[in-house]
mmCIF file of C-alpha atoms in Angstrom:
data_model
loop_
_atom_site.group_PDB
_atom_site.id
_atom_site.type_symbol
_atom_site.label_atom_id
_atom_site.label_comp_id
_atom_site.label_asym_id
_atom_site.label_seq_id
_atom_site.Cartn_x
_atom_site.Cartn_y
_atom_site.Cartn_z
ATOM 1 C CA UNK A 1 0.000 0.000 0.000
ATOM 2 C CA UNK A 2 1.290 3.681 -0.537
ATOM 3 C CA UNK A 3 2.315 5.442 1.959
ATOM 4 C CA UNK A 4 1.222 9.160 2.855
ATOM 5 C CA UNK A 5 3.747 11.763 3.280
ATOM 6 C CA UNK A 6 2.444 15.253 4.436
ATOM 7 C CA UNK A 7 5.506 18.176 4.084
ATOM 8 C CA UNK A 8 4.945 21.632 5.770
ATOM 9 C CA UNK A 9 6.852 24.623 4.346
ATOM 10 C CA UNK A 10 6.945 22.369 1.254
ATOM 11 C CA UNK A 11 7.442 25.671 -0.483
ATOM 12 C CA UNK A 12 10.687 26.430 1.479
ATOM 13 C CA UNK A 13 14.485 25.438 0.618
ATOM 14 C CA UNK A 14 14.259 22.243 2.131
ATOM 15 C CA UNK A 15 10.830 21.709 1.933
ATOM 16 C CA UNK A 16 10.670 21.677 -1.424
ATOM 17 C CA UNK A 17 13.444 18.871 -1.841
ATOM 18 C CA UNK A 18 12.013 16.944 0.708
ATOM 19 C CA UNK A 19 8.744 16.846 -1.731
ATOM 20 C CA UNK A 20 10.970 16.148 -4.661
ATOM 21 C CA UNK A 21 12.168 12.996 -2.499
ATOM 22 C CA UNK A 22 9.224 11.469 -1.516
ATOM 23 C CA UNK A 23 7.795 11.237 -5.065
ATOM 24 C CA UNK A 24 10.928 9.720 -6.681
ATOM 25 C CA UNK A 25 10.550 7.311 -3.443
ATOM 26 C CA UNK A 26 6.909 6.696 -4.374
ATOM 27 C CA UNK A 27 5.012 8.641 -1.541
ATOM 28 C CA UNK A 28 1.626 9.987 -2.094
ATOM 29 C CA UNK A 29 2.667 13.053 -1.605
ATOM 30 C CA UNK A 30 0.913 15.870 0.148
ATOM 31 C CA UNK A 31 2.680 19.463 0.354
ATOM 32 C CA UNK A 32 1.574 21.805 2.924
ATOM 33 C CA UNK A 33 1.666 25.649 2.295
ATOM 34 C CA UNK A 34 0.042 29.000 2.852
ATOM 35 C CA UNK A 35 -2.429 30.721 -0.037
ATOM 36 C CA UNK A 36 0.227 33.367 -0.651
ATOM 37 C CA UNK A 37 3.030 30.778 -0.935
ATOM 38 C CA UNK A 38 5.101 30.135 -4.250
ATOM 39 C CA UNK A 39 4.801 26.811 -6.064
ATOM 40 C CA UNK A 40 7.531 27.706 -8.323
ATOM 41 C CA UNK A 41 9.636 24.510 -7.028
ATOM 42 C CA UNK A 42 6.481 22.267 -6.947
ATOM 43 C CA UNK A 43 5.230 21.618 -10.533
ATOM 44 C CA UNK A 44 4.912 18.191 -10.515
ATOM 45 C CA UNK A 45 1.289 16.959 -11.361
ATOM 46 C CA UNK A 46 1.718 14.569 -8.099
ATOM 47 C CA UNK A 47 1.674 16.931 -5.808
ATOM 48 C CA UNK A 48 -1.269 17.154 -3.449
ATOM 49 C CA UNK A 49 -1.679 20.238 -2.223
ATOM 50 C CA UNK A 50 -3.216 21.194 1.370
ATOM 51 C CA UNK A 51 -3.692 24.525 3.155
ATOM 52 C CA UNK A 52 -2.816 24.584 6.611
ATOM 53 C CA UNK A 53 -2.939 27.382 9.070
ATOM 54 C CA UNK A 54 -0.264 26.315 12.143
ATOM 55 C CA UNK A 55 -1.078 29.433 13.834
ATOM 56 C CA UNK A 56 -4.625 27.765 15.265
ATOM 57 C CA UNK A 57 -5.149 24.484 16.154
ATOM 58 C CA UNK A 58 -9.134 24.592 15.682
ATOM 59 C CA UNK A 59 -7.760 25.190 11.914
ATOM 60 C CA UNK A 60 -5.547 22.828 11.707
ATOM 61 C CA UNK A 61 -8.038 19.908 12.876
ATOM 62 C CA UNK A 62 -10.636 20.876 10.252
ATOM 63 C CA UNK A 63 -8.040 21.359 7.310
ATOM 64 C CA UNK A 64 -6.359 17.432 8.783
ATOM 65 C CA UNK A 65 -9.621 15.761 9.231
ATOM 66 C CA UNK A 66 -10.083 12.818 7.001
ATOM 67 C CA UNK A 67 -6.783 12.266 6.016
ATOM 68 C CA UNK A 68 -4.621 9.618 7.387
ATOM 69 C CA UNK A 69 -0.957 9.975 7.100
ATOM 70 C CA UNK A 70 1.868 7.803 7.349
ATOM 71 C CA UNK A 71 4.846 10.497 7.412
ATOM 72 C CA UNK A 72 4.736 14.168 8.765
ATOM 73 C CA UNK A 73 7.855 16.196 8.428
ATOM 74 C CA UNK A 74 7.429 19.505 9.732
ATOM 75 C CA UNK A 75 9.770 21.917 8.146
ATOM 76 C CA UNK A 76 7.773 24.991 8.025
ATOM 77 C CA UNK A 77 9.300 27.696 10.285
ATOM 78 C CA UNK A 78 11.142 30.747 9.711
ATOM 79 C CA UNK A 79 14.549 32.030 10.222
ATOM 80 C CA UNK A 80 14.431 35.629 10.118
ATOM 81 C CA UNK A 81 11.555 38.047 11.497
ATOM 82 C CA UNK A 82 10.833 41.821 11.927
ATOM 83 C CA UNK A 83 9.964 40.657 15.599
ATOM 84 C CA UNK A 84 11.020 38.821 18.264
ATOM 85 C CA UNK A 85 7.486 37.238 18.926
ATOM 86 C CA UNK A 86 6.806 36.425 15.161
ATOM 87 C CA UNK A 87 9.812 33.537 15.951
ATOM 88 C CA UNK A 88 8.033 31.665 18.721
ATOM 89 C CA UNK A 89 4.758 32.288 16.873
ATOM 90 C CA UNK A 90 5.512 30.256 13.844
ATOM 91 C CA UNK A 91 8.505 28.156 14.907
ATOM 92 C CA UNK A 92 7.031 27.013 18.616
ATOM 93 C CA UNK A 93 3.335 27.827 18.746
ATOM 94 C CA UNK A 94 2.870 26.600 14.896
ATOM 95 C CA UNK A 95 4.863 23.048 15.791
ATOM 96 C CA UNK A 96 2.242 22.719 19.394
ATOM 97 C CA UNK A 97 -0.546 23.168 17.090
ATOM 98 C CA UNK A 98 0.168 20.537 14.522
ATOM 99 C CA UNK A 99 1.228 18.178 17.092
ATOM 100 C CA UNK A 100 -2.261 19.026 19.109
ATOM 101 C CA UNK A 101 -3.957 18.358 16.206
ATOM 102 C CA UNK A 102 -2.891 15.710 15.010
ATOM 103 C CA UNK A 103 -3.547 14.015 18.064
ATOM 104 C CA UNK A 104 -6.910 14.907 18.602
ATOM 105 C CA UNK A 105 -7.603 13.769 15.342
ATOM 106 C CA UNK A 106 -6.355 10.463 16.361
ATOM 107 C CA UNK A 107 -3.577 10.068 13.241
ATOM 108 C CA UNK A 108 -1.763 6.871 13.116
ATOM 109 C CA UNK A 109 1.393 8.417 12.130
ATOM 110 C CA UNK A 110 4.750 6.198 11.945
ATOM 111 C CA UNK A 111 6.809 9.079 12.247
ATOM 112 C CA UNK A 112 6.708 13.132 12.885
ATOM 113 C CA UNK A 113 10.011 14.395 11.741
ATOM 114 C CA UNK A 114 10.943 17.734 13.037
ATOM 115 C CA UNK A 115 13.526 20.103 11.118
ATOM 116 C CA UNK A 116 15.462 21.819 13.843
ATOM 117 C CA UNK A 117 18.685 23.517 14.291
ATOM 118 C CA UNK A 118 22.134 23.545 15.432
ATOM 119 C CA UNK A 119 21.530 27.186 16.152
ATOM 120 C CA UNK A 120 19.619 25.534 19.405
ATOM 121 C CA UNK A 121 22.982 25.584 20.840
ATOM 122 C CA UNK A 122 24.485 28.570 21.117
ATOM 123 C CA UNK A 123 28.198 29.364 21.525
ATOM 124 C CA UNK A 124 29.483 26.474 23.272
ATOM 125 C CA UNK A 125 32.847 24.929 23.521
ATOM 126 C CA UNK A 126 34.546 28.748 22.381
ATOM 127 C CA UNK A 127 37.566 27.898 23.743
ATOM 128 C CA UNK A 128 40.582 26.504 21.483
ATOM 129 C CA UNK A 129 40.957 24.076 20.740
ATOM 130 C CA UNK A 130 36.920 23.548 20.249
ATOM 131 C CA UNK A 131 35.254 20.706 20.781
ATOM 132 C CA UNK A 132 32.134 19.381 18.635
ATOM 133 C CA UNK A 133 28.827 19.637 20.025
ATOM 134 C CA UNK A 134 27.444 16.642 21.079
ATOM 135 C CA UNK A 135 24.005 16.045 22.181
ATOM 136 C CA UNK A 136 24.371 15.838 26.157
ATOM 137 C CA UNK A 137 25.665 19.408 26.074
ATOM 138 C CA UNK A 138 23.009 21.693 27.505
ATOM 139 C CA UNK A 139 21.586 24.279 25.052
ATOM 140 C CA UNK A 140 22.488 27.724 25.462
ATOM 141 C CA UNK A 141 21.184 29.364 22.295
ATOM 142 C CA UNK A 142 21.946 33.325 21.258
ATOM 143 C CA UNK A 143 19.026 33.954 18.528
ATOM 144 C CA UNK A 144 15.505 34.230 18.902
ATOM 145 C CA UNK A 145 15.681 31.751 16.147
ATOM 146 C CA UNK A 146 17.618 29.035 18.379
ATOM 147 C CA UNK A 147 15.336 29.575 21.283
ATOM 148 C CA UNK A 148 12.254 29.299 19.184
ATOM 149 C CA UNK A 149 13.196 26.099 17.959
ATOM 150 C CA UNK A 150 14.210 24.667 21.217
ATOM 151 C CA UNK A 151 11.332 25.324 23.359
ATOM 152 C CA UNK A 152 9.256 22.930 20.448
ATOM 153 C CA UNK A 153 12.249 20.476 21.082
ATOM 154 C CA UNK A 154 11.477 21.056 24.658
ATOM 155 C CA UNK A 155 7.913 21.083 24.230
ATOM 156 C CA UNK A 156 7.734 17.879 22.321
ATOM 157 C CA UNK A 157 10.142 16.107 25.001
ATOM 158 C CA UNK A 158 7.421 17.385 27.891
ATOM 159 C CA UNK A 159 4.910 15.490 25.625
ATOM 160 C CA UNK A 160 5.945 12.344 25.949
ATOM 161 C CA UNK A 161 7.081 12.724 29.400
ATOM 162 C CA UNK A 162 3.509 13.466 30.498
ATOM 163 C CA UNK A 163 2.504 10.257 28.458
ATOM 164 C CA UNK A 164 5.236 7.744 29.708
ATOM 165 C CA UNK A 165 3.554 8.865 33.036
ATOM 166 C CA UNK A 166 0.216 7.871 32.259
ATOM 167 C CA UNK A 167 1.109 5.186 30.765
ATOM 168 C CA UNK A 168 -0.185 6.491 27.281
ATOM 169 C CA UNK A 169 0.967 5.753 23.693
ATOM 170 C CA UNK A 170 4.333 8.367 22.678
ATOM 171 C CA UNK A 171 4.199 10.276 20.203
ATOM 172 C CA UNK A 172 6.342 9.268 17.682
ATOM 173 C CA UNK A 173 8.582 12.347 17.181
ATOM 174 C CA UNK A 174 12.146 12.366 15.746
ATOM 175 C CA UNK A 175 14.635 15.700 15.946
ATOM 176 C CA UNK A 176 16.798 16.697 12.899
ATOM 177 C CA UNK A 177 19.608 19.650 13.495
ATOM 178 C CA UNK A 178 21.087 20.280 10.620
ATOM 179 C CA UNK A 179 23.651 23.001 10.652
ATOM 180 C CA UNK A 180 23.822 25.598 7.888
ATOM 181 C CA UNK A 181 21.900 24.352 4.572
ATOM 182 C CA UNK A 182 23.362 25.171 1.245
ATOM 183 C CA UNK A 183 22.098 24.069 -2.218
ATOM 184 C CA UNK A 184 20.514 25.320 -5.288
ATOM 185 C CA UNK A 185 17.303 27.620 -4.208
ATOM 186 C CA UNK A 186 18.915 28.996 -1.207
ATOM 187 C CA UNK A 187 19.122 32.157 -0.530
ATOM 188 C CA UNK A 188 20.941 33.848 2.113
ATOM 189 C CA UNK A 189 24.032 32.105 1.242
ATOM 190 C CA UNK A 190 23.570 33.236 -2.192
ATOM 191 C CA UNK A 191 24.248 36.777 -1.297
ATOM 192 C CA UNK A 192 27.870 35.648 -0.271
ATOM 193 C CA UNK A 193 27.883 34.383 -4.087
ATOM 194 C CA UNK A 194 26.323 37.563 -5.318
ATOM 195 C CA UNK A 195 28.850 39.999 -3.158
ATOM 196 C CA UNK A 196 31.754 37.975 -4.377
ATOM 197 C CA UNK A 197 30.626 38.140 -8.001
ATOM 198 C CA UNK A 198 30.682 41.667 -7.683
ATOM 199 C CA UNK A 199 34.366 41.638 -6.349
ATOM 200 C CA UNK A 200 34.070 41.775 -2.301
ATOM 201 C CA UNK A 201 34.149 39.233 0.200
ATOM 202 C CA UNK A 202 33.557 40.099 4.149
ATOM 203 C CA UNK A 203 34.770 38.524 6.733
ATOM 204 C CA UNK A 204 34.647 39.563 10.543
ATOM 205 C CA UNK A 205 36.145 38.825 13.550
ATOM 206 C CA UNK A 206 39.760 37.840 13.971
ATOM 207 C CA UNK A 207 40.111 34.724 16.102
ATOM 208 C CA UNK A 208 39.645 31.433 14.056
ATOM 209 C CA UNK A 209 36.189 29.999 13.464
ATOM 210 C CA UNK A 210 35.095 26.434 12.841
ATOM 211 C CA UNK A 211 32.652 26.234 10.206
ATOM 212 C CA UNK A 212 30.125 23.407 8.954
ATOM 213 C CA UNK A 213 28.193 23.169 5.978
ATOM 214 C CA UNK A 214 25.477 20.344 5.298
ATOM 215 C CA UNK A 215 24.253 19.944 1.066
ATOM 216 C CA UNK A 216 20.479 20.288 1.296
ATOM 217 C CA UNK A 217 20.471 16.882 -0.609
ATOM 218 C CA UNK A 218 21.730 15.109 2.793
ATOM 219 C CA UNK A 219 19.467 16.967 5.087
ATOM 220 C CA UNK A 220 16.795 15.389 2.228
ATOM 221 C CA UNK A 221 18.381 11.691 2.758
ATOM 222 C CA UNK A 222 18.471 12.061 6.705
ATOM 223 C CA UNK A 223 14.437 13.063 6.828
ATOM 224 C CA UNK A 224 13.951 9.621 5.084
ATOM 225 C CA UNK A 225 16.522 7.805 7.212
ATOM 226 C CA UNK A 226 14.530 9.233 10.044
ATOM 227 C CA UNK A 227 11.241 8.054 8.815
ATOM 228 C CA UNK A 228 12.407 4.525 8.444
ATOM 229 C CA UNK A 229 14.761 4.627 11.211
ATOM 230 C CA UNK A 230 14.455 7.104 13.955
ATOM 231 C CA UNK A 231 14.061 6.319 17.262
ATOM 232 C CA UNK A 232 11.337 8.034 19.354
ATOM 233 C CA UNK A 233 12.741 11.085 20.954
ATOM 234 C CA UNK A 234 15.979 10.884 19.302
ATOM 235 C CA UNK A 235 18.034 14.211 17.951
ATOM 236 C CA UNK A 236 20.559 13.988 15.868
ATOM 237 C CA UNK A 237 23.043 16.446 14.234
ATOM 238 C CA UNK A 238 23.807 16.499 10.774
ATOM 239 C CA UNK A 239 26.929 18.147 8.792
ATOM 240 C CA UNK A 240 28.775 16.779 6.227
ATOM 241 C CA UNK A 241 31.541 15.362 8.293
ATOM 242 C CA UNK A 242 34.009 17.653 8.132
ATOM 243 C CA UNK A 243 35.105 21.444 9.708
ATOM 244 C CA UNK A 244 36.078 24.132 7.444
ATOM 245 C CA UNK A 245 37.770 27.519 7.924
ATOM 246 C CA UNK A 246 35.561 30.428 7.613
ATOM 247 C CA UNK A 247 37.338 31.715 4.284
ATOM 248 C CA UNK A 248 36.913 28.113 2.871
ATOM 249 C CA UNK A 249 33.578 28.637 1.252
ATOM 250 C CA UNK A 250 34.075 31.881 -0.161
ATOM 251 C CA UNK A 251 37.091 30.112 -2.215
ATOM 252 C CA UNK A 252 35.529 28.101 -3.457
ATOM 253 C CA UNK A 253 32.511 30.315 -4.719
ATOM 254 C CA UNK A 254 35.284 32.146 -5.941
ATOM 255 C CA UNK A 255 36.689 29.374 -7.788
ATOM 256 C CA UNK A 256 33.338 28.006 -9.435
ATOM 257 C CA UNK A 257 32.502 31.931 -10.800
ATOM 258 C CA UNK A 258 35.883 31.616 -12.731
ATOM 259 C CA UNK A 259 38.208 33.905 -9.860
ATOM 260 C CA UNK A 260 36.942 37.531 -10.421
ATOM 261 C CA UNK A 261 39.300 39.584 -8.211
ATOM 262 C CA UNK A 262 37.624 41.032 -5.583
ATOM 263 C CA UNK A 263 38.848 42.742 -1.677
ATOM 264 C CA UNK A 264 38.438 40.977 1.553
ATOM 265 C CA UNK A 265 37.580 42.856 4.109
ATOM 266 C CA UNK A 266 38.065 41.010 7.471
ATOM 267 C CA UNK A 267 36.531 43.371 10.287
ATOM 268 C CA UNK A 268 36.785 43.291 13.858
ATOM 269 C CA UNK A 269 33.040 41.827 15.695
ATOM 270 C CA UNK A 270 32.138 45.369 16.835
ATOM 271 C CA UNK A 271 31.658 46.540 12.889
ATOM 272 C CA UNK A 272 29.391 43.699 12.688
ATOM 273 C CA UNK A 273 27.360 44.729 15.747
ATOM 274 C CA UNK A 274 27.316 48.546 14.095
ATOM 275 C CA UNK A 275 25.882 46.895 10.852
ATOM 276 C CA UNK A 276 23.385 44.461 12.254
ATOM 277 C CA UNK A 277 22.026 46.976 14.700
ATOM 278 C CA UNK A 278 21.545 49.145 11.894
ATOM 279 C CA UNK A 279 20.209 46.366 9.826
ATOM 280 C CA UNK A 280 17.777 45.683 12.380
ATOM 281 C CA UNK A 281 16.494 49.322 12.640
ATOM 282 C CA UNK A 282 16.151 49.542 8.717
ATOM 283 C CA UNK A 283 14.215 47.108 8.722
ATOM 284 C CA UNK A 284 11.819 48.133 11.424
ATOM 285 C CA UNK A 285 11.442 50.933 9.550
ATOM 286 C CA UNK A 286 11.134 49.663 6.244
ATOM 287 C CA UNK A 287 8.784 46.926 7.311
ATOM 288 C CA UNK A 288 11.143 44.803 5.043
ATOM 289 C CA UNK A 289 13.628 42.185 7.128
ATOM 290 C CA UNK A 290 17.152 42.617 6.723
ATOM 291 C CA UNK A 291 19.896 39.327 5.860
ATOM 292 C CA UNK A 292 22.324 41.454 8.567
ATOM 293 C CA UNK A 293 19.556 41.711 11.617
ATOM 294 C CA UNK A 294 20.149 40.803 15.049
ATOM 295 C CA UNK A 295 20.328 37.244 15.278
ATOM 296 C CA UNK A 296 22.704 37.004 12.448
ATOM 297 C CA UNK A 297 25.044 39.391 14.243
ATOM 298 C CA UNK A 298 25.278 36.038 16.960
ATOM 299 C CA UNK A 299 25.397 33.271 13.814
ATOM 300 C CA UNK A 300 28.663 34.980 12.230
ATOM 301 C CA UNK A 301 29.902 35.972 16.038
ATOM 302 C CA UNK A 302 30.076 32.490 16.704
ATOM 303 C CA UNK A 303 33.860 30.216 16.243
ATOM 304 C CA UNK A 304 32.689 27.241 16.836
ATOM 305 C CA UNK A 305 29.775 24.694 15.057
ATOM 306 C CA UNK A 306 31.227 21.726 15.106
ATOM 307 C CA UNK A 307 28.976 18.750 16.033
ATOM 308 C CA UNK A 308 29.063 15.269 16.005
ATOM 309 C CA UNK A 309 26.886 13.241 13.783
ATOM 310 C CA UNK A 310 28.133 9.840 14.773
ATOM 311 C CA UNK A 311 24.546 9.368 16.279
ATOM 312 C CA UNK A 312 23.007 10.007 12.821
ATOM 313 C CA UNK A 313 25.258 7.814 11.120
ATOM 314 C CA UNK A 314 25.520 5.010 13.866
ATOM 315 C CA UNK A 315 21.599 4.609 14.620
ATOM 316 C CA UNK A 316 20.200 6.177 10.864
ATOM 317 C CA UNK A 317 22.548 4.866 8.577
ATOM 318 C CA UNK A 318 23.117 8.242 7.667
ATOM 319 C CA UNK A 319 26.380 9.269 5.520
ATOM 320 C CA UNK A 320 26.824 12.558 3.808
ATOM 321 C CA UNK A 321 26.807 12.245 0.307
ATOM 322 C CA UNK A 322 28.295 15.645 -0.409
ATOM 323 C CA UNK A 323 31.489 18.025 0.669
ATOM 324 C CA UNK A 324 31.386 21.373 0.361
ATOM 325 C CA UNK A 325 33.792 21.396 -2.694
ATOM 326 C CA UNK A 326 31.113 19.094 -4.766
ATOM 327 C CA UNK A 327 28.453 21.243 -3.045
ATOM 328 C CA UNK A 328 29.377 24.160 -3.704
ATOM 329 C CA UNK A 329 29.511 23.680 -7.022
ATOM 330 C CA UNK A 330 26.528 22.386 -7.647
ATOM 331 C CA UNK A 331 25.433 25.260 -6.118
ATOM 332 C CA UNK A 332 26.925 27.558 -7.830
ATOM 333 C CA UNK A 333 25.637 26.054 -10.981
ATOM 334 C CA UNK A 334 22.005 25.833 -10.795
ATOM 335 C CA UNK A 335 22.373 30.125 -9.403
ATOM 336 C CA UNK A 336 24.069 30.584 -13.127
ATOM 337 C CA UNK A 337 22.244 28.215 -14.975
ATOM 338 C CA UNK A 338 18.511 29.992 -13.418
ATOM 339 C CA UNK A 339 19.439 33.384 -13.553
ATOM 340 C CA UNK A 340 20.630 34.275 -10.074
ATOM 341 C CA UNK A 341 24.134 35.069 -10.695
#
């Protein structure tokens, strides 16, 4: 029998991907998006599509009832807002209703995959030599966007603490923290692409920083290890294995746009505050959100992101497909061959 796959934010980076998966895998495939949301990645005639409103959970029961899914992986959220709130609006209060609801609709799900973050961690292990993250560190996360997404981490563990007291069925939820996504359709990374093309690269802070990358294809092929796989509860990390510089990546945008010269700025952190802050207040008064805002001021802040994915590969069977040379040029090729660069 086919199974049923539902995919929130399907209209997203990864979202959309994650749809592309599950119909080559032979899901009936539902994709779950707002009215206003762009279906430019989802033309194939498979897709179902299904309006959900994770903001209420009266909504959410209505728009659910009568289906039956298998699968649910939840990677609607957002990553940069105007306001504080708006982050623990969509990413916490939008994952509480979906969970509600599909609970009081009774759905005999195999699997709820949630698409988390790294970023739930904050800057840990800052001294050198760092150490990776590993998951019995305790969170201490520096963005609205971290916190957001760990209080639904938190929220979801509380959930089936509550049951395992009563004695009730779990739910079966499984964590996924990628750290930062790259890949064709994304597109705050693509400004580093896009300043570089135009011959300047910046840099800031002048102690060394750790960096990992993850190719959104392997974020794709962990959601579907998870589904199969995952143990209840379980989190797991996912990079591609490896810790690069922080000039790495830009060399090798560099290298795939054919070397254009260009001047690297390296500044010290407190330029970076300047900008951000002023980022932040454009934006408030624009009404239109800024790539340098706040919370990004704490992502490029931070040295260290390693983290160990021995967990995913050990109990998944997960195994990154991709480094960040391949990656990146893949990458950089779909931006040139659609019209971005």
């Amino acid at each position: 029998m086919e199974m049923k796959i539902l995919v929130t934010g399907a209209s997203g980076f990864i979202g959309s991907f994650i749809v592309e998966e599950a119909l080559r895998q032979g899901y009936d495939t539902w994709a779950a998006m707002r009215k206003s949301s762009s279906k430019q990645f989802l033309t194939d005639e498979r897709i179902h599509f299904i309006e959900l409103n994770l903001s209420s959970q009266e909504d959410l029961e209505r728009q659910l009832k009568g289906h039956e899914f298998d699968y649910v992986v939840h990677a609607a959220g957002v990553t940069k807002c105007l306001n504080t709130e708006d982050f623990f609006r969509i990413n916490t209060e939008g994952t509480k209703n979906l969970v509600r609801a599909l609970q009081a609709l009774k759905m005999p799900l195999k699997r709820f995959v949630y698409i988390s973050s790294l970023s739930i961690f904050g800057a840990i292990h800052e001294q050198q030599p760092y150490t990776e993250i590993r998951e019995d560190d305790t969170p201490q996360p520096n963005t609205a966007y971290g916190k957001s997404k760990l209080e639904a981490e938190q929220w979801l563990d509380s959930l089936n603490n509550e049951a395992q007291e009563k004695g009730a069925s779990l739910f079966p939820f499984v964590v996924l923290r990628p750290t930062g996504v790259y890949g064709p359709r994304e597109r705050d990374y693509f400004l580093m692409a896009k300043s570089i093309k135009q011959h300047s690269d910046f840099a800031v802070g002048f102690k060394r920083q750790d960096i990992t990358f993850v190719y959104v294809q392997d974020v794709v092929q962990a959601v579907f290890l998870a589904c199969e796989k995952g143990q209840t509860g379980r989190k797991y990390f996912l990079s591609d294995g490896e810790v690069y510089q922080s000039t790495t990546f830009s060399d090798l945008i560099r290298e795939e746009l054919g070397h254009p010269w260009w001047i690297r700025i390296k500044a010290p952190i407190w330029v970076l505050r300047v900008i951000t802050w002023l980022g932040d207040k454009w934006g408030h008064l624009t009404g239109k959100i800024s790539a340098l805002n706040n919370d990004k001021y704490h992502i490029l802040k931070q040295r260290n992101w390693r983290c160990d994915i021995e967990p995913a590969r050990r109990e998944l069977g997960y195994e990154p497909h991709y480094q960040l040379k391949e990656g990146t040029k893949l990458t950089i090729q779909w931006y040139k061959e659609n019209g971005w660069l």
